[in-house]
Coordinates of C-alpha atoms and ligand atoms in Angstrom, one line a residue:
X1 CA 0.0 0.0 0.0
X2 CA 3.0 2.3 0.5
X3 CA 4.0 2.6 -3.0
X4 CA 0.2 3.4 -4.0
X5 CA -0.4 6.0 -1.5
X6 CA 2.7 7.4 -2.6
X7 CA 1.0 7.5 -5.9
X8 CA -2.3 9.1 -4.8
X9 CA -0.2 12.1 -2.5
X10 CA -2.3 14.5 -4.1
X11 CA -5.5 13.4 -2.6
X12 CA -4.2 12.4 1.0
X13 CA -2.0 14.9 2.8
X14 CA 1.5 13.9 3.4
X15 CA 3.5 14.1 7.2
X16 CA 4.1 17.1 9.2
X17 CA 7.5 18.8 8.0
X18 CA 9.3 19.0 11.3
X19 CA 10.3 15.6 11.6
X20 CA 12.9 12.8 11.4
X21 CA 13.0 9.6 8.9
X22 CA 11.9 7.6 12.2
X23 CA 9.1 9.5 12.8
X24 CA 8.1 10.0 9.8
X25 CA 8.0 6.4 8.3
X26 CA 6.3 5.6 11.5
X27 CA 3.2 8.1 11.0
X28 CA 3.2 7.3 7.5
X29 CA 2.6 3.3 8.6
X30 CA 0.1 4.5 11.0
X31 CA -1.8 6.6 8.2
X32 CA -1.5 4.3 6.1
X33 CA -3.2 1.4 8.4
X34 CA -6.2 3.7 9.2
X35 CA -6.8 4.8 5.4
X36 CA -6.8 1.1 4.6
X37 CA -9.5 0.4 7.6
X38 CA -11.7 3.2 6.4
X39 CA -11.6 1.9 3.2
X40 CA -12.3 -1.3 3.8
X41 CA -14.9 -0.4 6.1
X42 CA -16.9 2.3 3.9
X43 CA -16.6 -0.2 1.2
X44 CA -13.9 1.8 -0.7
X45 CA -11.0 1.7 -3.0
X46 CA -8.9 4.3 -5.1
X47 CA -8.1 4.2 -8.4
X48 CA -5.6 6.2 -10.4
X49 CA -5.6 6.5 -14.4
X50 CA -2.3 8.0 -16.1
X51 CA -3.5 9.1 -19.4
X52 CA -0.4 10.4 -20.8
X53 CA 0.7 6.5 -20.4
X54 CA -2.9 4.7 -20.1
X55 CA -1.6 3.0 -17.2
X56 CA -5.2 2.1 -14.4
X57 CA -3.6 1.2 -11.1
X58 CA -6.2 -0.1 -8.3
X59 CA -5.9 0.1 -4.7
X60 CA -6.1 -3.6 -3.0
X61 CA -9.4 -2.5 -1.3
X62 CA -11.1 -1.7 -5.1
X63 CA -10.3 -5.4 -6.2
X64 CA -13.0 -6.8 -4.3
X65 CA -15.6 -4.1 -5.3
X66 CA -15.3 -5.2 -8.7
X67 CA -15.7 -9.3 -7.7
X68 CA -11.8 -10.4 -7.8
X69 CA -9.9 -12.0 -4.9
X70 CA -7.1 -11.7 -6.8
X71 CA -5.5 -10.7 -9.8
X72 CA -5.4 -7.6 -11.5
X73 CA -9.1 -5.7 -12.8
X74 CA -7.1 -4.6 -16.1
X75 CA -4.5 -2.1 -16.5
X76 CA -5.6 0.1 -19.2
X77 CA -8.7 2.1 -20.1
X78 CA -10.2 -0.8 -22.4
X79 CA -9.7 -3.0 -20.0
X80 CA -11.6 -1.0 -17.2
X81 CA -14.5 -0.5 -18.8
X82 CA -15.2 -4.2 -19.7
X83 CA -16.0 -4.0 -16.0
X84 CA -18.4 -1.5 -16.8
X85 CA -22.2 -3.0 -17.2
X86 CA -22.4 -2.6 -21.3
X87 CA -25.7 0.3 -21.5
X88 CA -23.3 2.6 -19.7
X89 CA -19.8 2.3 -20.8
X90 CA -20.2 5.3 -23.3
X91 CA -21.5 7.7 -20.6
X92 CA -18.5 6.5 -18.1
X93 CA -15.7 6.8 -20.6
X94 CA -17.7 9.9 -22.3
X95 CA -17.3 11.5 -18.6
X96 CA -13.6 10.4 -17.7
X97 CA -12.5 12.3 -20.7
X98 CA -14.3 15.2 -20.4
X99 CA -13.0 15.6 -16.9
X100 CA -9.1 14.8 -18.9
X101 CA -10.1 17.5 -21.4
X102 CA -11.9 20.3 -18.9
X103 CA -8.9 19.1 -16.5
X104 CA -11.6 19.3 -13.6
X105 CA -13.1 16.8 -11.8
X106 CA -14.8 13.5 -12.8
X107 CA -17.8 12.0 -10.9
X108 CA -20.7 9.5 -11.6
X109 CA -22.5 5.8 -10.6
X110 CA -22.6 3.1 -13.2
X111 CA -23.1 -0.3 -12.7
X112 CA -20.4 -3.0 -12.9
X113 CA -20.2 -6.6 -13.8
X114 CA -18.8 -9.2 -11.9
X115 CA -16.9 -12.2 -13.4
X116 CA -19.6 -14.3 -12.3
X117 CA -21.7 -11.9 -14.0
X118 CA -24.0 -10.4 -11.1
X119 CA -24.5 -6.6 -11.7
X120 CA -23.6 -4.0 -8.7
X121 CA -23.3 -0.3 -8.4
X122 CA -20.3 1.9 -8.3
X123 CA -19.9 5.7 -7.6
X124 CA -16.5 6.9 -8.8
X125 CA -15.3 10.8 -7.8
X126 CA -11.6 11.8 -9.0
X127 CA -10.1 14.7 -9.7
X128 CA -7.4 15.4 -12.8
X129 CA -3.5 16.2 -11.5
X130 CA -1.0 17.4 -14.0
X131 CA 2.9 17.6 -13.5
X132 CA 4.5 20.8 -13.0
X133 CA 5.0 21.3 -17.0
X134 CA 1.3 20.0 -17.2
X135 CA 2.4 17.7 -19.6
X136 CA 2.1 14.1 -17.2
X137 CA -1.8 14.0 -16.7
X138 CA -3.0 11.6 -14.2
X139 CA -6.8 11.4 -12.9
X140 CA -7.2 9.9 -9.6
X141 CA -10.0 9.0 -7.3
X142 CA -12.0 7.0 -5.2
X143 CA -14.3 3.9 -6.2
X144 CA -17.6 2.7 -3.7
X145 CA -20.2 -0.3 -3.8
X146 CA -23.2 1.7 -3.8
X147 CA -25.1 -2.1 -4.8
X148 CA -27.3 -1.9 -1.1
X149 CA -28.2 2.4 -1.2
X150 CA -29.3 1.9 -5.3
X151 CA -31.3 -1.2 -4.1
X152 CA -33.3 0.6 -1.4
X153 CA -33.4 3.6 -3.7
X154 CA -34.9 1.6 -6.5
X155 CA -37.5 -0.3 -3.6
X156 CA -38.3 3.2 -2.3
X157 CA -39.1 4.5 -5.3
X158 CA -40.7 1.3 -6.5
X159 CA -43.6 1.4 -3.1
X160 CA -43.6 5.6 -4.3
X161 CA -44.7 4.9 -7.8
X162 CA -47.2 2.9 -6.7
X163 CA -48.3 4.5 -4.3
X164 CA -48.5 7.4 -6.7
X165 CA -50.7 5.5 -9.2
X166 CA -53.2 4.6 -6.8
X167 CA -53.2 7.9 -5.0
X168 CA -53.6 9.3 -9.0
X169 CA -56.0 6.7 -10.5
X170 CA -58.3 6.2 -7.3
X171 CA -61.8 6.6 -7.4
X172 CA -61.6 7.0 -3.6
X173 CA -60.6 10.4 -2.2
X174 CA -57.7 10.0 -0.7
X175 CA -56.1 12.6 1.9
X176 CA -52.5 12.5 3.8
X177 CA -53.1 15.4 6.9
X178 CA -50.3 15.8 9.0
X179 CA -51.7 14.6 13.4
X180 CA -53.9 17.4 13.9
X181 CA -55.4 16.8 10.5
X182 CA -54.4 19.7 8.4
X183 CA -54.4 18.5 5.0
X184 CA -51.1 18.1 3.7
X185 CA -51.8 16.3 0.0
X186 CA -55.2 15.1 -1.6
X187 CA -55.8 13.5 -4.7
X188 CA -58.2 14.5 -7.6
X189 CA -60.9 12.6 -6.2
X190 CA -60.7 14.6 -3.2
X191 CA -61.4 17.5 -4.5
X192 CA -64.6 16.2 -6.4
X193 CA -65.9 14.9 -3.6
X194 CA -65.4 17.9 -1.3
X195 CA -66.4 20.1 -4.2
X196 CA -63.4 22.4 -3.3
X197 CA -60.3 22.8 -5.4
X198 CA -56.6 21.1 -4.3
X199 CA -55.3 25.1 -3.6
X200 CA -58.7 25.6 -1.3
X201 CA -57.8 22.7 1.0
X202 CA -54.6 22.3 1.9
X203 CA -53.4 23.6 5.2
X204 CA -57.5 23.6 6.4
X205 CA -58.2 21.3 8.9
X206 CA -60.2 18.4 7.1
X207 CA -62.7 18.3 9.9
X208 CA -63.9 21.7 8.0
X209 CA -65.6 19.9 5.4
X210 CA -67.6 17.6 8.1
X211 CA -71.0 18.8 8.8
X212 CA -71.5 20.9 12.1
X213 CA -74.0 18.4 13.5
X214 CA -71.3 15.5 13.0
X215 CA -67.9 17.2 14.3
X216 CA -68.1 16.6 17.9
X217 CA -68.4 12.8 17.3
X218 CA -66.1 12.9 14.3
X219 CA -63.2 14.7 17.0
X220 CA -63.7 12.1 19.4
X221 CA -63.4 9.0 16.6
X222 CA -59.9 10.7 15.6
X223 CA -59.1 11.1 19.2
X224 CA -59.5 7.2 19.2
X225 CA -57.8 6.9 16.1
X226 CA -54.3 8.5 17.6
X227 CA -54.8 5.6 20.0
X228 CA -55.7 2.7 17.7
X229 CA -53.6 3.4 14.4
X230 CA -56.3 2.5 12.6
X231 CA -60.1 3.3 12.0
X232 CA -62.9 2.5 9.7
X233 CA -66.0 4.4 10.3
X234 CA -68.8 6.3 8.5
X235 CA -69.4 10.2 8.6
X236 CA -71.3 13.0 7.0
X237 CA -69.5 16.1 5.1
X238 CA -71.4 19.2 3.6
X239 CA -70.0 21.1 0.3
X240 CA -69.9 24.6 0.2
X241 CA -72.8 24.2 -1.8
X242 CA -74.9 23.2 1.4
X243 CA -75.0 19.5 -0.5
X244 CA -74.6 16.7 1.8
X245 CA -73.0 13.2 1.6
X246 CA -72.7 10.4 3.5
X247 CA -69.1 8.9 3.6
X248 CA -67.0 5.6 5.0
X249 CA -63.4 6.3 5.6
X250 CA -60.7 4.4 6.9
X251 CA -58.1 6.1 7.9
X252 CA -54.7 4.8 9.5
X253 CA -52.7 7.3 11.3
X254 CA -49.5 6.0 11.4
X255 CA -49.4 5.9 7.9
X256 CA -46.0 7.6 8.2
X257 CA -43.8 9.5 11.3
X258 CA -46.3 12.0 11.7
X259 CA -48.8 11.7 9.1
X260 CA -52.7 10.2 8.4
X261 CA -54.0 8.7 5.9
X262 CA -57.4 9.0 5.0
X263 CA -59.2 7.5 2.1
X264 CA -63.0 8.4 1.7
X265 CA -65.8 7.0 0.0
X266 CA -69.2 8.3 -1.5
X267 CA -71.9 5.8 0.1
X268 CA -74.8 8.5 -0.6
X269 CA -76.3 7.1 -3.0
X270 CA -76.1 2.8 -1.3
X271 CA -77.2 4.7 1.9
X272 CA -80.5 6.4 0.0
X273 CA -80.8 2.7 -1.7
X274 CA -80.8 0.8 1.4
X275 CA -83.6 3.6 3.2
X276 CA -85.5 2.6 0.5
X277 CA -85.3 -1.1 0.6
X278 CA -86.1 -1.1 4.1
X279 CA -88.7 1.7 3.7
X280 CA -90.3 -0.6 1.1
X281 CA -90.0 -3.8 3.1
X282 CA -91.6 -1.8 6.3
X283 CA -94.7 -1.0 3.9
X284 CA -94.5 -4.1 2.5
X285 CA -94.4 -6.6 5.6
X286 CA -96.9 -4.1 7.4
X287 CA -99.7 -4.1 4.9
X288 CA -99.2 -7.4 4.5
X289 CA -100.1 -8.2 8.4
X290 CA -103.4 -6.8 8.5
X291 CA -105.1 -9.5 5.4
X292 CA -102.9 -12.2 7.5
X293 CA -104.6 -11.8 10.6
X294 CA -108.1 -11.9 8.7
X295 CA -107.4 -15.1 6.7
X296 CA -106.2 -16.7 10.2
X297 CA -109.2 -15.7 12.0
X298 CA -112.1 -16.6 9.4
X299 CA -109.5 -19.8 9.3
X300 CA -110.5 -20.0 12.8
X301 CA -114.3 -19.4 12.5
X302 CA -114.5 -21.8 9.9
X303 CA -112.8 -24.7 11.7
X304 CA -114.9 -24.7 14.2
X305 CA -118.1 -24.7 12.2
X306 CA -117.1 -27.8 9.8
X307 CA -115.2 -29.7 13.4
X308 CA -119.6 -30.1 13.8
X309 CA -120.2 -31.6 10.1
X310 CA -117.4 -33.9 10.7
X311 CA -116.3 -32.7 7.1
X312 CA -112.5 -34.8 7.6
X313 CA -111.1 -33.6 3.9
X314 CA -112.2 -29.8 4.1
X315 CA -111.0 -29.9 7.8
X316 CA -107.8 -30.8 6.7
X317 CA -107.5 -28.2 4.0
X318 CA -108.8 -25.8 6.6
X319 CA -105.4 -26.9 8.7
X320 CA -103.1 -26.3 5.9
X321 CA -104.7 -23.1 5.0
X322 CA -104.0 -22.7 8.7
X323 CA -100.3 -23.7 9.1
X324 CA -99.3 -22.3 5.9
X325 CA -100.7 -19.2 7.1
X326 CA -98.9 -19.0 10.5
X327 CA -95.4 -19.6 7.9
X328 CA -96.5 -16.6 6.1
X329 CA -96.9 -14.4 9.4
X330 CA -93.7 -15.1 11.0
X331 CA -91.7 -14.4 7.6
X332 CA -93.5 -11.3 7.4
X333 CA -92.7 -10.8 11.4
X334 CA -89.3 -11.8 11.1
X335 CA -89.4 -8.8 8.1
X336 CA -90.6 -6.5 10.2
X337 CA -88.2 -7.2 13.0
X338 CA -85.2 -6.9 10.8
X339 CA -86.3 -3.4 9.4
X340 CA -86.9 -1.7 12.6
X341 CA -83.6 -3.4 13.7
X342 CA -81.4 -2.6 11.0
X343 CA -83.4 1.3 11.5
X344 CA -82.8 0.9 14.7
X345 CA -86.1 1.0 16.0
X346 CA -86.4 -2.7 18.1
X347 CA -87.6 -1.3 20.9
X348 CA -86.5 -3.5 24.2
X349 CA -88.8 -3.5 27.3
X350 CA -86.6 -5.0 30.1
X351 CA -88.4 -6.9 33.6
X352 CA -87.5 -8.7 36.2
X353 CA -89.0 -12.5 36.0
X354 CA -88.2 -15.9 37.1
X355 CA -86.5 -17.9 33.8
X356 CA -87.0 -21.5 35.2
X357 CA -91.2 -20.7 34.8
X358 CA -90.9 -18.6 31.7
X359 CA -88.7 -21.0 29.9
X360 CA -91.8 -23.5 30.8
X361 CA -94.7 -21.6 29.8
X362 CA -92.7 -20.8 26.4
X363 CA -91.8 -24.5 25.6
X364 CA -94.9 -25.7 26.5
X365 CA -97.0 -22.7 24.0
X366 CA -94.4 -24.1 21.1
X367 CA -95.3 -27.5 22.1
X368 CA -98.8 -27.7 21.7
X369 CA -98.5 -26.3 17.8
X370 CA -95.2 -28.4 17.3
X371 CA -96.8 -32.0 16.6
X372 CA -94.0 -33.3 14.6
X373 CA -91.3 -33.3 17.9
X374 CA -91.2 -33.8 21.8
X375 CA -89.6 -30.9 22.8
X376 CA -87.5 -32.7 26.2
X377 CA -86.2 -30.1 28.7
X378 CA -83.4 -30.7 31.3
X379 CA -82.0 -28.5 33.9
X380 CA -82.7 -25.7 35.6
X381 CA -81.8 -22.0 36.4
X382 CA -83.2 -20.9 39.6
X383 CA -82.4 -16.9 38.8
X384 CA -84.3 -13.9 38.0
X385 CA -83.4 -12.4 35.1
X386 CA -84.2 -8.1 33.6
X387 CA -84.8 -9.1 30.0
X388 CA -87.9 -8.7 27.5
X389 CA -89.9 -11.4 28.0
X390 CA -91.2 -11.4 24.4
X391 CA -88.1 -10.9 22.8
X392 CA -86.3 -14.1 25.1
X393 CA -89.3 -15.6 23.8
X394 CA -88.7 -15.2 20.5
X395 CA -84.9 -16.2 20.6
X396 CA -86.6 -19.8 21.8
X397 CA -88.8 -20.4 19.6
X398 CA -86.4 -19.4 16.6
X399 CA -84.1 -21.9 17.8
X400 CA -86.8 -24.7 18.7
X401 CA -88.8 -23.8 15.3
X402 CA -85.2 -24.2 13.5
X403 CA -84.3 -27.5 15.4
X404 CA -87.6 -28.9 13.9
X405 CA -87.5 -27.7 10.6
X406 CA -84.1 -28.5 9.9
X407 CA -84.6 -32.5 11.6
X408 CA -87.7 -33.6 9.6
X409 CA -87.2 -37.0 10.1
X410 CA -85.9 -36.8 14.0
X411 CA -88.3 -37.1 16.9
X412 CA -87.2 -34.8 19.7
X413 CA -85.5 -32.2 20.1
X414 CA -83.6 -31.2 23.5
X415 CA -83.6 -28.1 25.8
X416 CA -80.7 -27.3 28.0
X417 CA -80.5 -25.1 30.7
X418 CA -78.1 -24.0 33.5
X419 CA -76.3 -21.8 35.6
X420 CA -72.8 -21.1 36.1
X421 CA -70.1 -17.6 35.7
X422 CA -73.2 -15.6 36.4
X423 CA -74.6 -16.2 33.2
X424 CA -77.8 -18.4 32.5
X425 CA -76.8 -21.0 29.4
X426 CA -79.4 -22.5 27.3
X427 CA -79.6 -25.1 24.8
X428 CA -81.3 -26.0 22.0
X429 CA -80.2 -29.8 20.4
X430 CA -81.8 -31.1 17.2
X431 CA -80.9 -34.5 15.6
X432 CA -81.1 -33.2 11.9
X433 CA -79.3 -32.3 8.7
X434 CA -76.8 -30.3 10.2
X435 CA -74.4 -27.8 9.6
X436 CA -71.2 -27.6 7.4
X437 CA -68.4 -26.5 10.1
X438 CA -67.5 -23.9 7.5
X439 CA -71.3 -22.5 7.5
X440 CA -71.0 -22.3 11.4
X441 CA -70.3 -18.6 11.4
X442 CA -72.3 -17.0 8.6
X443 CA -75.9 -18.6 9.6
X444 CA -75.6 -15.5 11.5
X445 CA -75.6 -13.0 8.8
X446 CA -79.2 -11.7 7.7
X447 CA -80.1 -13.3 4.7
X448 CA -77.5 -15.9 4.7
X449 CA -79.2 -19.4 3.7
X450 CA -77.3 -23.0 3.7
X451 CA -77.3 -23.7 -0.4
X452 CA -77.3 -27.4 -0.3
X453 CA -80.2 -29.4 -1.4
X454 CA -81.4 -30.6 2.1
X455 CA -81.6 -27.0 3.3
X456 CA -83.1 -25.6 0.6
X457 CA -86.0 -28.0 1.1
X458 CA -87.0 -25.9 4.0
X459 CA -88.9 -22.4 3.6
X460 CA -87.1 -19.6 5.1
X461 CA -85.8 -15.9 4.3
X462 CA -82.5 -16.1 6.4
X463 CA -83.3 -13.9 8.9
X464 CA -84.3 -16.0 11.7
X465 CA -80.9 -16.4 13.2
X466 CA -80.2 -12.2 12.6
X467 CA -82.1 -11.7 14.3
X468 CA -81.9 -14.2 17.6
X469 CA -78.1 -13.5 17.6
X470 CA -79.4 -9.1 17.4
X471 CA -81.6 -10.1 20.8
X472 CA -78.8 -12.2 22.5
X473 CA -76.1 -9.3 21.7
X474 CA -78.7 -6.5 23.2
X475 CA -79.1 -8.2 26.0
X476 CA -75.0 -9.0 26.6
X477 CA -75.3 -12.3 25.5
X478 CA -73.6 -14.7 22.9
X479 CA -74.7 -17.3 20.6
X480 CA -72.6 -19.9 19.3
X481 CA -73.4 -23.2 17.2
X482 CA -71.8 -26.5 16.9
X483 CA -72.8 -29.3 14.6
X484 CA -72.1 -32.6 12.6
X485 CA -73.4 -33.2 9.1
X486 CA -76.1 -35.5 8.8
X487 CA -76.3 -35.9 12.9
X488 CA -77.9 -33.0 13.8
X489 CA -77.0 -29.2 15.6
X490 CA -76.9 -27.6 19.0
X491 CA -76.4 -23.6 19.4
X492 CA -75.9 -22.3 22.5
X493 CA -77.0 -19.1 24.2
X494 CA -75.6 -17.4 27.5
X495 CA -77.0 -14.4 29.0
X496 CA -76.1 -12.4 32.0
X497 CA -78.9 -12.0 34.3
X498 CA -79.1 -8.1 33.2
X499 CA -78.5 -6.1 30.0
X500 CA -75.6 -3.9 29.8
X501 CA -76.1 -0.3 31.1
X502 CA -76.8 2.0 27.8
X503 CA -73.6 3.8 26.4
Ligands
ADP1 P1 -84.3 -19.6 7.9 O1 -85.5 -18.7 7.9 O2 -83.8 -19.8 6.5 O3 -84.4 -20.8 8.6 P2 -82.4 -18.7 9.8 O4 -81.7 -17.3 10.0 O5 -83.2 -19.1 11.0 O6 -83.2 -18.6 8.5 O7 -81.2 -19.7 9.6 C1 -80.2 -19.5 8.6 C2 -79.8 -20.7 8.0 O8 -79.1 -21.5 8.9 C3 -80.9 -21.6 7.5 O9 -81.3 -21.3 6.2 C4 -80.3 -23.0 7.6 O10 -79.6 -23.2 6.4 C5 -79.3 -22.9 8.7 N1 -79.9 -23.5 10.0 C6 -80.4 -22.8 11.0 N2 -80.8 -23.6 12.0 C7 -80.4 -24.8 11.6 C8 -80.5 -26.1 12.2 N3 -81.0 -26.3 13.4 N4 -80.0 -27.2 11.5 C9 -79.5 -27.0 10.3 N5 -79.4 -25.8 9.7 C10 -79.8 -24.8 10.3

């Protein structure tokens, strides 16, 4: 290394002038050790081209930077820039000699190829140095693997792009604010759905654009949000033209050191959709209540006057007419739960009552219309429990109507019920079709149906569970299922013996 730093004097400053040989050969060792460390360390070599000669000479560090252990990379221009990755030779050869010609400095990345052919990144700075008669020219400089900085440069700006195009392209407004929500950046989206130009909203808080009445819950949710990271949630947001729209954002607030990301979406129009569906099926299953009752009742009048004539076949149209009457009232009830549900208008009426009688009096109503099972019960509770009576009621008979329709060829059906963890567990056992394990979870969503054959066979909307797992969850309850194909299904309800105190 002596003889080439001897050779590159120009870049690295020689010794002290007031000292002796001793001294001097000493400090030039020492310098020489730590320019050889920091080279190796910072990934490093020097180079040193004597055009007047063309004579390359490489520092032992470089050697490895261009894949050799040993031997030499190539002692003349040529030679160097075989090394050099083919699309950029010109440019790196173009640039050494207009650095020779300007006699100024020469700096630039290119990528290299290894002898076993694996491409790598090299930044090269050197500076032109001319003899005394500036006849000798020599260029000399410094060689770095830059492979890991272009990598992460070329990922970065890789996840950027993309990010770019989606940010450009969305149909979803999409909003980066900085933590107290001033807007930083939006996308064109943005600024249709707002109604307010790019210029208009940045800096503004983007609570501005959500209506008055909704700000003081929309603060709180982004108070949350600083907590949680993320959010999804829905909101309202007025244009300066007074219009109004209903939007779902989700928003993620460490989306980067000190910045949110928002992304909104126009659900106006689905939320004006679904008003109308339910407002329709309010009208619908309503209007439709009122004939139901009359055909039931004339059912009624009529069944007792032919039970005299001892008319067996009308009487047993009269019973069908009857039954599939009663099917036709509790779709059109379960309807008409599920709308004022999903509108939020179930109303609960919560007393105190003893669930060991109840549970009685309810299994023994279901009993005497339910001619095709023995309904057996088993256990006991021995609690009061604040609940509405009709709306426990209901959760039982869903689940015992269910058990019966879904086991038409079983006999009985079994009710459970116990108490332990201060909760009151009840369940409901059926020996029937079943359940596919992977069904298990989404019987609970409203209008979810089983699509097999077996199922199918068996009138229903879909709602029934909806809305038994709605009652269970209002009053701080669970419901769970479990079941084997083809032997039959048990779901399980526990309840606390009050509901939860009203947010
Ligand atoms: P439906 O009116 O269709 O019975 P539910 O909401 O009560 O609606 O039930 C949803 C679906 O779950 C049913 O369509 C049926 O496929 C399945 N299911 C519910 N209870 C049982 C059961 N006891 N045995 C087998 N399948 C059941």
């Amino acid at each position: 290394m002596t003889k080439s730093t001897h050779n590159f004097e120009d870049i690295f400053d020689s010794s002290p002038d007031e000292m002796t040989m001793q001294d001097r050969s000493e400090t030039l060792q020492q310098s020489d050790d730590a320019l050889r460390v920091a080279l190796e360390i910072g990934k490093m070599g020097i180079w040193d081209w004597d055009v007047s000669t063309d004579k390359f000479t490489w520092s032992d560090g470089i050697k490895p930077l261009y894949g050799f252990r040993q031997g030499n990379i190539g002692g003349n221009l040529k030679k160097f820039l075989q090394h050099v990755y083919p699309a950029d030779r010109k440019r790196v050869e173009r640039d050494l000699k207009k650095a020779v010609k300007a006699r100024g400095t020469f700096e630039t990345e290119f990528r290299i190829l290894w002898p076993d052919n694996s491409v790598h990144w090299m930044f090269k700075k050197g500076r032109v140095i001319l003899d005394k008669e500036a006849k000798h020219i020599r260029i000399t400089g410094i060689g770095m693997d830059v492979t890991t900085r272009k990598l992460s440069e070329s990922i970065l700006k890789l996840s950027e792009n993309k990010f770019k195009s989606v940010f450009d392209a969305s149909l979803d407004a999409i909003i980066i604010t900085d933590d107290e929500k001033h807007i930083l950046d939006l996308n064109a989206a943005g600024s249709k759905l707002f109604d307010v130009s790019k210029e208009q909203l940045i800096k503004k808080n983007l609570i501005s654009v959500v209506l008055a009445k909704e700000k003081k819950n929309t603060i709180r949710e982004w108070k949350k949000l600083q907590k949680e990271g993320y959010q999804r949630a829905e909101t309202t947001i007025q244009r300066p033209n007074g219009t109004v729209r209903n939007v779902e954002y989700s928003a993620n607030a460490q989306f980067l050191p000190n910045r949110a990301l928002f992304i909104f979406r126009d659900i106006t129009d689905r939320k004006k959709e679904e008003l109308r569906r339910e407002h329709l099926l309010g009208i619908v299953s309503h209007e439709l209540r009122t004939p139901l009752a009359s055909i039931k009742a004339f059912a009624e009048i009529l069944h007792r006057k032919l039970r005299d004539t001892k008319d067996q076949s009308n009487l047993e149209y009269l019973s069908k007419i009857d039954e599939k009457t009663g099917v036709l009232a509790e779709l059109v009830s379960n309807l008409l739960d599920m709308t004022r549900m999903q509108e939020g208008r179930l109303e609960f009426f919560y007393e105190l009552f003893e669930f060991d009688s109840f549970l009685k009096d309810v299994l023994n109503d279901i009993q005497v219309t339910l001619r095709s099972h023995k309904i057996i019960h088993k256990g006991k509770v021995g609690k009061e429990i604040l609940a509405d009576r009709n709306r426990l009621t209901q959760i039982i008979i869903n689940l015992v109507k269910n058990a019966a329709k879904y086991s038409p060829n079983a006999e009985k059906i079994i009710v459970k019920t116990s108490f332990s963890d201060h909760h009151i567990h009840l369940s409901v056992q059926d020996f029937g079709i079943g359940i596919p394990k992977k069904e298990l979870q989404k019987i609970f969503d409203i209008f979810y149906r089983i699509e097999s054959p077996t199922h199918k066979r068996v009138v229903g909307l879909g709602v029934g569970l909806y809305i038994t797992s709605e009652i269970v969850k209002k009053h701080g309850g669970n419901i769970t299922a479990k079941s084997v194909k083809g032997k039959g299904s048990t779901f399980f309800v526990t309840l606390p013996l009050q509901p939860p105190k009203p947010e």
